[in-house]
Coordinates of C-alpha atoms and ligand atoms in Angstrom, one line a residue:
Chain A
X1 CA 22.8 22.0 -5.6
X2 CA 19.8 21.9 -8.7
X3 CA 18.5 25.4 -8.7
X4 CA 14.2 24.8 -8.8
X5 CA 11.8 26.0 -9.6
X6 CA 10.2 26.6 -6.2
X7 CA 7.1 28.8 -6.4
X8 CA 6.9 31.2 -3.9
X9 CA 4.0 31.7 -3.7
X10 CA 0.9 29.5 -4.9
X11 CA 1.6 28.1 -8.5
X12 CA -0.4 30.3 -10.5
X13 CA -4.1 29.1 -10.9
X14 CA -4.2 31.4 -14.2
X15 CA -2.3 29.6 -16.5
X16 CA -3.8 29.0 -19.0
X17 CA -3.5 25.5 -20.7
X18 CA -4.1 24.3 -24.5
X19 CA -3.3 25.9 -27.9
X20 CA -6.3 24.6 -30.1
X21 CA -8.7 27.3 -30.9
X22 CA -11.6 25.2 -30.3
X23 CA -10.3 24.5 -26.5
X24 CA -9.9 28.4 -25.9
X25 CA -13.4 28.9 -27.5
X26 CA -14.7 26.0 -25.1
X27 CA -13.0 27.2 -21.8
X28 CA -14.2 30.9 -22.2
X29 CA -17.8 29.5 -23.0
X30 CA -17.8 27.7 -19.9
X31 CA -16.8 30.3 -17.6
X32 CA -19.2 32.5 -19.4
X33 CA -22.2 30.2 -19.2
X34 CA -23.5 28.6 -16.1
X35 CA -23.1 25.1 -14.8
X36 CA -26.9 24.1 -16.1
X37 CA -26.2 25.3 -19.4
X38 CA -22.9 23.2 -20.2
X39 CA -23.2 22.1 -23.9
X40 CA -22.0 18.7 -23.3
X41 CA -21.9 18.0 -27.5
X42 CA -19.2 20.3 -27.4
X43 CA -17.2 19.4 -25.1
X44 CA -17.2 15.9 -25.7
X45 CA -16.2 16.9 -29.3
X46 CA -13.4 19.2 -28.2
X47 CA -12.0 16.3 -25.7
X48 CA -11.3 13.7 -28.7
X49 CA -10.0 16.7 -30.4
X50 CA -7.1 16.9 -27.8
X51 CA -6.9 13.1 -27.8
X52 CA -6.9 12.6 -31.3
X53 CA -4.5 15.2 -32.1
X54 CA -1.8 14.6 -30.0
X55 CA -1.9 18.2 -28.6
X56 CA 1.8 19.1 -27.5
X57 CA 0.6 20.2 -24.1
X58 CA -1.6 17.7 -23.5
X59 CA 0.7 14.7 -24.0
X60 CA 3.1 16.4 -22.3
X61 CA 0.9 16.6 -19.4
X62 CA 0.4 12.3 -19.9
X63 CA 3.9 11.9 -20.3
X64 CA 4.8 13.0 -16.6
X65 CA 1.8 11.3 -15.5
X66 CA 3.4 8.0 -16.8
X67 CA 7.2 8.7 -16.2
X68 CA 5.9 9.6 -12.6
X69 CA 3.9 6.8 -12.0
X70 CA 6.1 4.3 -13.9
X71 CA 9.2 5.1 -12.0
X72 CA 7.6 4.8 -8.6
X73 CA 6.3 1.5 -9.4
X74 CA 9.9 0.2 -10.9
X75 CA 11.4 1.8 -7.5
X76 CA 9.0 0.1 -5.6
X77 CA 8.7 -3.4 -7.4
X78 CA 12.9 -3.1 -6.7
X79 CA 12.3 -2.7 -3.1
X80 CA 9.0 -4.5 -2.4
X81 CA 9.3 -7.8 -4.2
X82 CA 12.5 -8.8 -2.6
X83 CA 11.1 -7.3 1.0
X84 CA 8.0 -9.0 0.2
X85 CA 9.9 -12.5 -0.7
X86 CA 12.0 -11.5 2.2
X87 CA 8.5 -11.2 4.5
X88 CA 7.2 -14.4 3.5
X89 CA 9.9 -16.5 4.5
X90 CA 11.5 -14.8 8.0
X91 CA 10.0 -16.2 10.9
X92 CA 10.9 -13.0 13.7
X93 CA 9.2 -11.6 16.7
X94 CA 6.6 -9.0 15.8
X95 CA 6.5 -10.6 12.3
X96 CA 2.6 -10.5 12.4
X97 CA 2.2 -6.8 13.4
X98 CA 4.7 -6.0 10.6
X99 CA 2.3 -7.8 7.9
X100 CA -1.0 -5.9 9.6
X101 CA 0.7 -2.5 9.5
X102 CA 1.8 -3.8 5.9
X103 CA -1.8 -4.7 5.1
X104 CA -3.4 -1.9 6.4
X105 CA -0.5 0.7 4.5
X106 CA -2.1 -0.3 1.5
X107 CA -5.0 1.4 2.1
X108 CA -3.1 4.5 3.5
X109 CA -5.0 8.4 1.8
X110 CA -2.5 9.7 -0.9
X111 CA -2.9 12.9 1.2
X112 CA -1.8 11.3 4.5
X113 CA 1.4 10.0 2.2
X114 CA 2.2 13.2 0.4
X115 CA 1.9 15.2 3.7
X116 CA 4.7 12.8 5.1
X117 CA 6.7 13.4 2.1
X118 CA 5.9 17.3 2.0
X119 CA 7.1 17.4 5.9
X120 CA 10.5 15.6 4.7
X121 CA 11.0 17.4 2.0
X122 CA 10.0 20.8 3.2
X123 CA 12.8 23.7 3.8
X124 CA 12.8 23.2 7.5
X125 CA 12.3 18.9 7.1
X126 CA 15.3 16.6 7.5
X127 CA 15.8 16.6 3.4
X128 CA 14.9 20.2 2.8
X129 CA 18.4 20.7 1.9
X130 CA 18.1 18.7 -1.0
X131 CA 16.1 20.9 -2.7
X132 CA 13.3 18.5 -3.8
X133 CA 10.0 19.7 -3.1
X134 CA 7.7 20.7 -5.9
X135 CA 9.4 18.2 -8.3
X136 CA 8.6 15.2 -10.5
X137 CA 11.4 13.0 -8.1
X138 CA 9.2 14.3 -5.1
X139 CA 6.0 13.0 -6.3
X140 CA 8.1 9.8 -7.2
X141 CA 8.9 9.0 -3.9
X142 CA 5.2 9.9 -2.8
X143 CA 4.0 7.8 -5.1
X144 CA 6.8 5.1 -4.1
X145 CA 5.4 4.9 -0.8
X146 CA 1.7 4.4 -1.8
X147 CA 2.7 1.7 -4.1
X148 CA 5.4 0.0 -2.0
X149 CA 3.0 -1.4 0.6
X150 CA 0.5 -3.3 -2.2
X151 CA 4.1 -4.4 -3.6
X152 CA 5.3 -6.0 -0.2
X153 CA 2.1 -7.3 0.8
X154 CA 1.1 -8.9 -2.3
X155 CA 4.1 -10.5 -2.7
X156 CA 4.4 -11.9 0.6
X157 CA 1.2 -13.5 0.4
X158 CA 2.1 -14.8 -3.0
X159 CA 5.7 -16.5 -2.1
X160 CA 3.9 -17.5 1.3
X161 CA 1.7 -19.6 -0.8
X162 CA 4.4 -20.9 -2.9
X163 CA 6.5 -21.8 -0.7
X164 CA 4.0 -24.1 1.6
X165 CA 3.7 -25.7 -1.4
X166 CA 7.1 -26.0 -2.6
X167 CA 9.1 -26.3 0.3
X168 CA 10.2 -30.2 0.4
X169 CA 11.0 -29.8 -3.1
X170 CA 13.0 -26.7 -2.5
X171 CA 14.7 -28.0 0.6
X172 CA 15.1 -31.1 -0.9
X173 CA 17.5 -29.9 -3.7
X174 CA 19.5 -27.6 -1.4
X175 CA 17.5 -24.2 -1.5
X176 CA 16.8 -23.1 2.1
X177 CA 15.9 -20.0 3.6
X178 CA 16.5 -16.6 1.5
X179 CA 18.4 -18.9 -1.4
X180 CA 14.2 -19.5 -2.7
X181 CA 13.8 -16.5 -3.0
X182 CA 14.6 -16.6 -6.5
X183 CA 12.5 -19.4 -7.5
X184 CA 9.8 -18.1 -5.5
X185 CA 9.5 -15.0 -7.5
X186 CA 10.0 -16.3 -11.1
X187 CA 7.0 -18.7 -10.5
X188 CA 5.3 -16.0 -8.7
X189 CA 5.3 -14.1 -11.7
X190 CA 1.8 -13.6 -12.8
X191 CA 0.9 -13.1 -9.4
X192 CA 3.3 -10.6 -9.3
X193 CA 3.2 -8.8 -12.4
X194 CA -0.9 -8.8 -11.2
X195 CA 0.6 -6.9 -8.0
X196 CA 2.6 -4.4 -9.6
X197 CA -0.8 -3.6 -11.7
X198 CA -2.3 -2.9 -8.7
X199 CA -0.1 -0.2 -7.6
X200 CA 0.4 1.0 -11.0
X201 CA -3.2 1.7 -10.8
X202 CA -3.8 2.9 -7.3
X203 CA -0.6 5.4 -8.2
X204 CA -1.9 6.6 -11.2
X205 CA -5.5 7.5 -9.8
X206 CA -4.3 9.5 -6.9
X207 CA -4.5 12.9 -6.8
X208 CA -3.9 13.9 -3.6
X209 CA 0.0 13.1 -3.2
X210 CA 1.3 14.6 -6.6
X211 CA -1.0 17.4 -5.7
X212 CA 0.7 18.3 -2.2
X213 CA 4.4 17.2 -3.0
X214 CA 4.5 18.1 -6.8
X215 CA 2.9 21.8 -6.3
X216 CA 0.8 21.2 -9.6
X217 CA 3.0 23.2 -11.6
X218 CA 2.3 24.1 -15.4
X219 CA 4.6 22.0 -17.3
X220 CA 6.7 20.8 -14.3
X221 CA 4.9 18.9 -12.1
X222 CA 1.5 18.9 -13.5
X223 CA -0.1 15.1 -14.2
X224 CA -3.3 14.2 -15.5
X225 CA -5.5 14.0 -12.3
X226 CA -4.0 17.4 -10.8
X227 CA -4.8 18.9 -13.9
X228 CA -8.3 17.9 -13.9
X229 CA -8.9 18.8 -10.6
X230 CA -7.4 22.3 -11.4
X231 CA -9.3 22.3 -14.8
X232 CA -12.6 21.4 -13.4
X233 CA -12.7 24.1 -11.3
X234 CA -11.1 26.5 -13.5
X235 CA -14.1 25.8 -16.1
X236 CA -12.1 23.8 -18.8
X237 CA -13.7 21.1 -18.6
X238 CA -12.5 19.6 -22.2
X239 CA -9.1 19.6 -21.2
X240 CA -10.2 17.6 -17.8
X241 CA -12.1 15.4 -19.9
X242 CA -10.2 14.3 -22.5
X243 CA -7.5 13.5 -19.4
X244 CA -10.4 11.7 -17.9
X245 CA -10.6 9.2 -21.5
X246 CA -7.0 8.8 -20.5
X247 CA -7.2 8.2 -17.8
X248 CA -10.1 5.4 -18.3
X249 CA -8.3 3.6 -21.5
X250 CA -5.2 3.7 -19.1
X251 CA -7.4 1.5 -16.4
X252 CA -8.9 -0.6 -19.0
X253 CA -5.6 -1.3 -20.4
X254 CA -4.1 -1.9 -17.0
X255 CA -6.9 -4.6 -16.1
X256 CA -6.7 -6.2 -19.7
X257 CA -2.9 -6.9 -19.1
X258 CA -3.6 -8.1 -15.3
X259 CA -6.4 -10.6 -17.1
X260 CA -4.2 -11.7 -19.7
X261 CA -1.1 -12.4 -17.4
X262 CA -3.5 -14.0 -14.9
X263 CA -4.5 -16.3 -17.9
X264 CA -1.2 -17.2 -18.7
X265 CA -0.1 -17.9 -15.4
X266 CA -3.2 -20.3 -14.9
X267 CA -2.2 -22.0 -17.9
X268 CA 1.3 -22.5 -16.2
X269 CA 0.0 -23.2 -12.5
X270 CA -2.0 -26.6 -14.5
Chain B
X1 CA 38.8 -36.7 -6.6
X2 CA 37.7 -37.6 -3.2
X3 CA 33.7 -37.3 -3.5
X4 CA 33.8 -39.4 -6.8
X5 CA 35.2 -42.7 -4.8
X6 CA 34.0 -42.4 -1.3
X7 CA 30.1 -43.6 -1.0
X8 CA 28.1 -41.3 1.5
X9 CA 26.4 -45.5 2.1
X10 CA 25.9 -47.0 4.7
X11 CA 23.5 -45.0 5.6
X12 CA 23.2 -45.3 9.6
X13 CA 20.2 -43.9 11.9
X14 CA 21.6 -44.1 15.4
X15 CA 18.5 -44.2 17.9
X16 CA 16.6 -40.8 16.1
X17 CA 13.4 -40.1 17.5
X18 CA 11.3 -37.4 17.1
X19 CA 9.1 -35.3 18.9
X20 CA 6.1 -33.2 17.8
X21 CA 2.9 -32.1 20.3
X22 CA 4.9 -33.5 23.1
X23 CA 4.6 -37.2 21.9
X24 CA 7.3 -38.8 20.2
X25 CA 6.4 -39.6 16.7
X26 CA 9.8 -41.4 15.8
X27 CA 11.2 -43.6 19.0
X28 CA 14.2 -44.6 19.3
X29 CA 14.7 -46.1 15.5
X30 CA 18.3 -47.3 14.7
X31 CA 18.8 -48.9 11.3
X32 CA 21.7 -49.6 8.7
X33 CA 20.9 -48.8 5.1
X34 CA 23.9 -50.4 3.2
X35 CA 24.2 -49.6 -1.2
X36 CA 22.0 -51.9 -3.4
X37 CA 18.7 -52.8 -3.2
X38 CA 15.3 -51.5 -2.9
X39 CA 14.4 -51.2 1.5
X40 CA 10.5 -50.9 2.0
X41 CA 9.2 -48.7 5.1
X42 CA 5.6 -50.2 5.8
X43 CA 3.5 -49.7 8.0
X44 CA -0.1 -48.3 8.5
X45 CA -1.4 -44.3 8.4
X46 CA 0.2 -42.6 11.2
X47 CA 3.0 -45.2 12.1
X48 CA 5.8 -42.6 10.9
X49 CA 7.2 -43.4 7.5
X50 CA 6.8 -40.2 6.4
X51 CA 8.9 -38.7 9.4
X52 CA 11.3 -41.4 8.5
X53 CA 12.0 -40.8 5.2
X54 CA 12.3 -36.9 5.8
X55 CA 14.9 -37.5 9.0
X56 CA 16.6 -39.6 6.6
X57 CA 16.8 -36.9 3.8
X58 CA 17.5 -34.1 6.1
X59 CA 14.3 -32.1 5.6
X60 CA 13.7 -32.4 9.6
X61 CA 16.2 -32.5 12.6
X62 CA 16.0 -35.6 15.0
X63 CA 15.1 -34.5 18.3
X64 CA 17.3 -36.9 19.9
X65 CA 20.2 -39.6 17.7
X66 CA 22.2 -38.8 14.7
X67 CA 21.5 -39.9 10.7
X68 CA 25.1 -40.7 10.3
X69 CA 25.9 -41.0 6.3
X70 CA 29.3 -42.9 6.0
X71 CA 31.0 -40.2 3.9
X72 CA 29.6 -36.4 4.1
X73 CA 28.9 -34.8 0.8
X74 CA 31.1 -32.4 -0.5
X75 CA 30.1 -29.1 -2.1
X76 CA 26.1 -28.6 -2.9
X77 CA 25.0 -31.9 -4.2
X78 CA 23.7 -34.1 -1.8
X79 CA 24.1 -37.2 -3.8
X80 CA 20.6 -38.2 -2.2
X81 CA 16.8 -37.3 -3.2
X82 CA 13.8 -37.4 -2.9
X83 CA 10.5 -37.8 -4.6
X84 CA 7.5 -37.2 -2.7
X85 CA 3.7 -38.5 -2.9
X86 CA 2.5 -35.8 -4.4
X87 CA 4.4 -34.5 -7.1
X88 CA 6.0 -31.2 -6.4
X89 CA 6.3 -29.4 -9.8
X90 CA 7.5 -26.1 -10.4
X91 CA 5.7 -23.4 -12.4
X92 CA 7.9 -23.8 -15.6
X93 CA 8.2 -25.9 -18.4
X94 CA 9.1 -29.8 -18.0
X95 CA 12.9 -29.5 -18.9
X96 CA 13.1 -25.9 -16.8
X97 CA 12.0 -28.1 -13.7
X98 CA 15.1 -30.5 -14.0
X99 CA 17.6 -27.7 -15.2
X100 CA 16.4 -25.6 -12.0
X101 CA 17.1 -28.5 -9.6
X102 CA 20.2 -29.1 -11.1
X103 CA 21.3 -25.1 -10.9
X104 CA 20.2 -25.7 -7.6
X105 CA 23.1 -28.4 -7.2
X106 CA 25.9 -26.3 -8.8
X107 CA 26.0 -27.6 -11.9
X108 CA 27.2 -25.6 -14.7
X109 CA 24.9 -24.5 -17.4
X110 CA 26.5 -26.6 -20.3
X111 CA 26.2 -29.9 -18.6
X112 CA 22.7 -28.8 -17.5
X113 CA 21.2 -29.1 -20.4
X114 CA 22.8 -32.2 -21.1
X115 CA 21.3 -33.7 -18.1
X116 CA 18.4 -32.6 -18.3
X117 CA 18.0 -34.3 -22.3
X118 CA 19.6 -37.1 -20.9
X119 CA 16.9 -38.1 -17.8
X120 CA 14.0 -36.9 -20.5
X121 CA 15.0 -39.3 -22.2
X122 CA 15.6 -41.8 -19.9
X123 CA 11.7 -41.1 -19.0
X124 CA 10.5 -41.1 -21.9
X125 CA 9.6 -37.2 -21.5
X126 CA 11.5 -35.8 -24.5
X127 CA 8.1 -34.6 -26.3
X128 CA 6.9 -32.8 -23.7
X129 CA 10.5 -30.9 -22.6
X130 CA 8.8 -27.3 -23.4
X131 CA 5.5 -27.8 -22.0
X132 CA 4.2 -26.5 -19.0
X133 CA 5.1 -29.3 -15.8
X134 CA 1.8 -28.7 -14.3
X135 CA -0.2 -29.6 -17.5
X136 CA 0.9 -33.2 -17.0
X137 CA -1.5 -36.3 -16.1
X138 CA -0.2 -37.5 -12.5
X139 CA 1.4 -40.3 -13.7
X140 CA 3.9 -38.2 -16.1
X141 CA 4.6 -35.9 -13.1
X142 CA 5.5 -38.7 -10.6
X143 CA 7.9 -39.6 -14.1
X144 CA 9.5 -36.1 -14.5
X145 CA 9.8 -35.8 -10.3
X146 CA 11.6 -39.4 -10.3
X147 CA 13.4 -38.3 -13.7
X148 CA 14.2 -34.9 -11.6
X149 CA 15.8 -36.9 -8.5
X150 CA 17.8 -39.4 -11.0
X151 CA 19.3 -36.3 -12.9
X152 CA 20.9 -35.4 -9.7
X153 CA 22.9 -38.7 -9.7
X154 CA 22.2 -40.2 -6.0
X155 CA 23.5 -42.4 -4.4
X156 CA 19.8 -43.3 -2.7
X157 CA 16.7 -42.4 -3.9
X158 CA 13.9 -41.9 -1.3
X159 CA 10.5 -42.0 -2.1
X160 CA 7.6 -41.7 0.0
X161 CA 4.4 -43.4 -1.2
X162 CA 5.3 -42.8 -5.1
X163 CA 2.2 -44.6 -6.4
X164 CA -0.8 -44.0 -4.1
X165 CA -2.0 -41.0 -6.6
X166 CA -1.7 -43.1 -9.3
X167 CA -3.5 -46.0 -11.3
X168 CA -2.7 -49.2 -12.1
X169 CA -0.5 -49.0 -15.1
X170 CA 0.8 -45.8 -14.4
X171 CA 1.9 -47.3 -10.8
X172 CA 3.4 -50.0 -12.8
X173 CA 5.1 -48.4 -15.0
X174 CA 7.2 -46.2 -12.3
X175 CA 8.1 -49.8 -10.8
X176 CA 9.4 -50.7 -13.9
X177 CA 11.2 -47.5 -13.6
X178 CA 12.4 -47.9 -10.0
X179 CA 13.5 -51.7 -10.9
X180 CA 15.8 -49.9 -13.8
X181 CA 17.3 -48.1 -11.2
X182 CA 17.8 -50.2 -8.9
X183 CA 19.5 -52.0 -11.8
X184 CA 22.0 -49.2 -12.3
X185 CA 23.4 -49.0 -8.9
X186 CA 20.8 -46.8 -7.5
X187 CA 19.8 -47.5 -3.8
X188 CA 16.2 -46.9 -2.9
X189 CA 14.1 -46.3 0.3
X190 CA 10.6 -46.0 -0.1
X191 CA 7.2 -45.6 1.7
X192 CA 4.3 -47.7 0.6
X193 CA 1.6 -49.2 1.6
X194 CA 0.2 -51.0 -1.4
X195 CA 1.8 -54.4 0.2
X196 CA 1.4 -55.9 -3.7
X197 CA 4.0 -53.4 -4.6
X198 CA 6.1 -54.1 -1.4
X199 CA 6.1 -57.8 -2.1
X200 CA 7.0 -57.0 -6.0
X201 CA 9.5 -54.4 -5.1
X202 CA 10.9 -55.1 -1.9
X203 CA 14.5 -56.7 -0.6
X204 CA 13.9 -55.7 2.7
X205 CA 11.2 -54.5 4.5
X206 CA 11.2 -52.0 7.9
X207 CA 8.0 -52.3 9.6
X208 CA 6.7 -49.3 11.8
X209 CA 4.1 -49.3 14.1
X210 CA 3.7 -46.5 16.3
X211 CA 7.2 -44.3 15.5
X212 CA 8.6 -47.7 16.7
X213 CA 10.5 -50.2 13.9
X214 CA 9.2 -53.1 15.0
X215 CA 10.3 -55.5 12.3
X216 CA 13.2 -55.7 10.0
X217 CA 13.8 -58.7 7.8
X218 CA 14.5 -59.7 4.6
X219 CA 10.9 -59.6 2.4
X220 CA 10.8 -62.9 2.0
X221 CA 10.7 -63.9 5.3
X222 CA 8.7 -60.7 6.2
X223 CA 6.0 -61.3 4.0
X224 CA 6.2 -65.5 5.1
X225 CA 6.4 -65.6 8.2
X226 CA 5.5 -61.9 10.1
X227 CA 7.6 -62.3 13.3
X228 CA 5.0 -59.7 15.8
X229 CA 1.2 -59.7 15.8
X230 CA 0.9 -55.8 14.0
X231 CA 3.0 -57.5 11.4
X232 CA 0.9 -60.1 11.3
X233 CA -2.3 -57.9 11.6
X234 CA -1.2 -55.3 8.9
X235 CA -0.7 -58.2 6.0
X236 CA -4.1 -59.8 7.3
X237 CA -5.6 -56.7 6.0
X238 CA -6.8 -55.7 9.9
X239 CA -5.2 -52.4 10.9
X240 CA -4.4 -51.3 13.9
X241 CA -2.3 -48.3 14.2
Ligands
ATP301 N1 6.1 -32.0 11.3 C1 5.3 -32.6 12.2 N2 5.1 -32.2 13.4 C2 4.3 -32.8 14.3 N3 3.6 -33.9 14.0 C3 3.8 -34.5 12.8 C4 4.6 -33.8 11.8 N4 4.5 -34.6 10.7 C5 3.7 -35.6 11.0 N5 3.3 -35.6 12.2 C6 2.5 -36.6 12.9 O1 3.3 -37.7 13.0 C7 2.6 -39.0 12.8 C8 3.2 -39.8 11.8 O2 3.1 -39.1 10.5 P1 3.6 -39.7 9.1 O3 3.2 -38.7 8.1 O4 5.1 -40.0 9.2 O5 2.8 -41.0 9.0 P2 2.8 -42.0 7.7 O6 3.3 -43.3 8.3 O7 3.6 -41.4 6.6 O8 1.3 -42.1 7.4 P3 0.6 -42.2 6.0 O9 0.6 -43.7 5.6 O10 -0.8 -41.7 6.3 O11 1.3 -41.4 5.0 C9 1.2 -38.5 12.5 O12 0.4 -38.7 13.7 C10 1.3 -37.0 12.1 O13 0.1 -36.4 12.5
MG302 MG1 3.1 -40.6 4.7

């Protein structure tokens, strides 16, 4: 069994983050000075500094944020688009309850979600013995179940779609029942690709199941929206910042690709 | 081998009917579609030529009879298809829409692609192999759908209502198609009910009225002399259904 890093007690609120001068100078101004008297030049200045200059600590900070986020949505776009293909096409008692609980999971709090995972994965939960609390593959599978629900039900109502529309053809040529699935999801694709988006974004937003599951360790488990909740309220509020410009480029570039596949697939769907 | 001799025609509909909203849509047709030829289901909106052609296919199950095909199909080709009104094209490109029907049939990826250059050309669709199906007029998509059937070699062809999306020379230029076919062996069943089309097309015509076949003669004497008054009343141009 992996020997963890399991805090005892609270992961310490003191660490302190950052090695560029003018961040240090920043934070200790802050704490010093009062919330009305925040020089806002300054810290803007020192946020593109981190940005810009690829602080160690900083990207390493993005870099679990991404590898988190990334791997739950791979995991769940495994799961979810064949579930989801699955969904659309089975015709079974109960079949509509399933798709409201479904619909209504997508709105599930990231709180709710990393409680349930923090209650399986505690010591005393059915997987404590695995040893996985307070790590990156916990908030992965937190972050798995947010995303999976916007996977399945996304889907489902994409191949749904499709298939009223293609099913003579599909029939026709000898493809009945779960042998569609297939074609349903490569001309799905757009559509698709438009769903995983959406739960890449919803999982990289959330706070609130990294933040129970993960433990918000320094340099563990620490991703870009934990730390600027803990920076904000430590007083280093460059260092929250500049996550925040992340954080905002990441969503711009996440509805830029959605647009641009959406385009595409309108081009294909004539 | 076996499936390469033996024709799956005569095709033979022993008393099908079918039911749907507790009325019986199809009642009580039998028929004998033997190879050659081009058999023409008219009839007017509602009279069941749709449900027809789609027993006959195997896209819905009789509620009561048997579609009897003289010599099952082996393996995953059908060795008959269908092309319906309105174009179902897939979200690819032109040539990905006959090589996916053709994967569909088992056929390995080699002779796939010969196939598939084979009915483009046939159709005259070799330009527009890599673009997207759906960016086609209506006309070149009825084309690639027939030219997506006719890859799958059947035996019979069924279309319902091929031409009532389409204009004038477009329609005429998928009967020149269809005639081609005919030419080559192919047997075809089709929905229509542009009667000018019937009367250039058909060798026999199957007249429904009500899920009921009412009339079935040669075209000839079909179109001459109508033997019932719906017959009669349908080619007068005053419908009844
Ligand atoms: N799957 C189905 N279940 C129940 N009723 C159906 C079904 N499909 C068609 N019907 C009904 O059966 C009747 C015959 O329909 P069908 O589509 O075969 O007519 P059609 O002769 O093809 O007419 P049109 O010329 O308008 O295409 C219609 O009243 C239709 O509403
Ligand atoms: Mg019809």
């Amino acid at each position: 069994m992996p020997r963890q890093r399991r805090p005892l007690d609270h992961p310490s609120r003191r660490d302190s983050f950052g090695s560029a001068p003018e961040d240090e100078g920043c934070a200790s101004k802050l704490t010093q000075s009062g919330v009305g008297q925040v020089d806002f030049a300054a810290i803007f200045k020192a946020a593109f500094a981190l940005v810009v200059g690829l602080d160690p600590g900083f990207l390493a900070i993005v870099g679990l944020s991404l590898r988190v986020t990334l791997s739950a949505v791979l995991i769940a776009g495994l799961i979810g688009l064949p579930l989801g293909a699955a969904l659309a096409l089975a015709r079974f008692p109960g079949r509509s309850v399933v798709i409201v609980c479904l619909n209504a999971l997508m709105g599930l709090p990231p709180v709710v979600a990393g409680l349930f995972v923090f209650l399986l994965l505690s010591r005393s939960g059915p997987l404590g013995p695995l040893g996985l609390l307070f790590t990156p593959t916990a908030m992965i599978a937190a972050q798995v179940i947010l995303v999976l629900p916007i996977v399945i039900a996304l889907t489902r109502q994409t191949v749904e779609d499709l298939w009223s529309e293609y099913r003579d053809h599909l029939r026709s040529v000898g493809l009945e029942g779960m042998r569609a699935i297939p074609t349903l999801l490569f001309d799905g694709r757009f559509a698709l690709a438009t769903a995983l988006l959406a739960g890449f974004g919803r999982a990289s937003a959330e706070v609130g199941a990294v933040l129970i599951v993960g433990g918000n360790i320094a340099g563990y488990t620490r991703t870009m929206t934990t730390t600027i909740t803990l920076e904000t309220s430590k007083g280093d509020l460059p260092l929250a910042l500049g996550l925040g410009l992340v954080l905002i480029a990441l969503t711009l570039a996440i509805n830029a690709v959605a647009f641009g596949a959406s385009r595409i697939g309108a081009r294909y769907a004539g | 081998m076996m499936r390469d001799v033996t024709s799956i025609l005569p095709l033979s509909l022993e008393s099908i009917s079918f039911r749907g909203e507790g009325r019986k849509l199809v009642d009580a047709v039998s028929l004998v579609v033997p190879a050659g030829g081009v058999t023409v289901l008219l009839g007017p909106n509602g009279a069941g030529k749709s449900l027809m052609l789609r027993l006959c296919h195997g896209l819905l199950t009789p509620s009561e009879g048997r579609v009897r095909w003289a010599a099952s199909a082996t393996g995953r080709a059908k060795r008959h298809a269908m092309v319906f009104q309105k174009p179902i094209m897939l979200r690819r490109s032109v040539e990905a829409n006959i090589d996916h029907a053709l994967a569909a049939a088992g056929v390995a990826r080699m002779e796939r692609r010969e196939r598939a250059q084979a009915a483009l050309g046939r159709f005259g669709l070799s330009e527009r192999a890599t673009q997207p199906a759906r960016l086609l007029s209506g006309g070149e998509q009825q084309r690639l759908a027939i030219a997506r059937a006719w890859s799958l070699r059947p035996e019979l062809l069924f279309l319902d209502e091929p031409t009532s999306q389409l204009d004038p020379a477009a329609t005429r230029q998928i009967e020149e198609l269809l005639t081609g076919l005919v030419a080559e062996g192919i047997t075809v069943l089709m929905s229509t009910h542009d009667l000018g089309q019937a009367k250039r097309l058909a060798d026999r015509v199957l007249f429904l009225h009500r899920g009921r076949l009412i009339e079935d003669s040669l075209a000839e004497y079909f179109f001459a002399e109508p033997q019932t008054m719906e017959a009669s009343a349908f080619l007068a141009g005053d419908l009844i259904w």
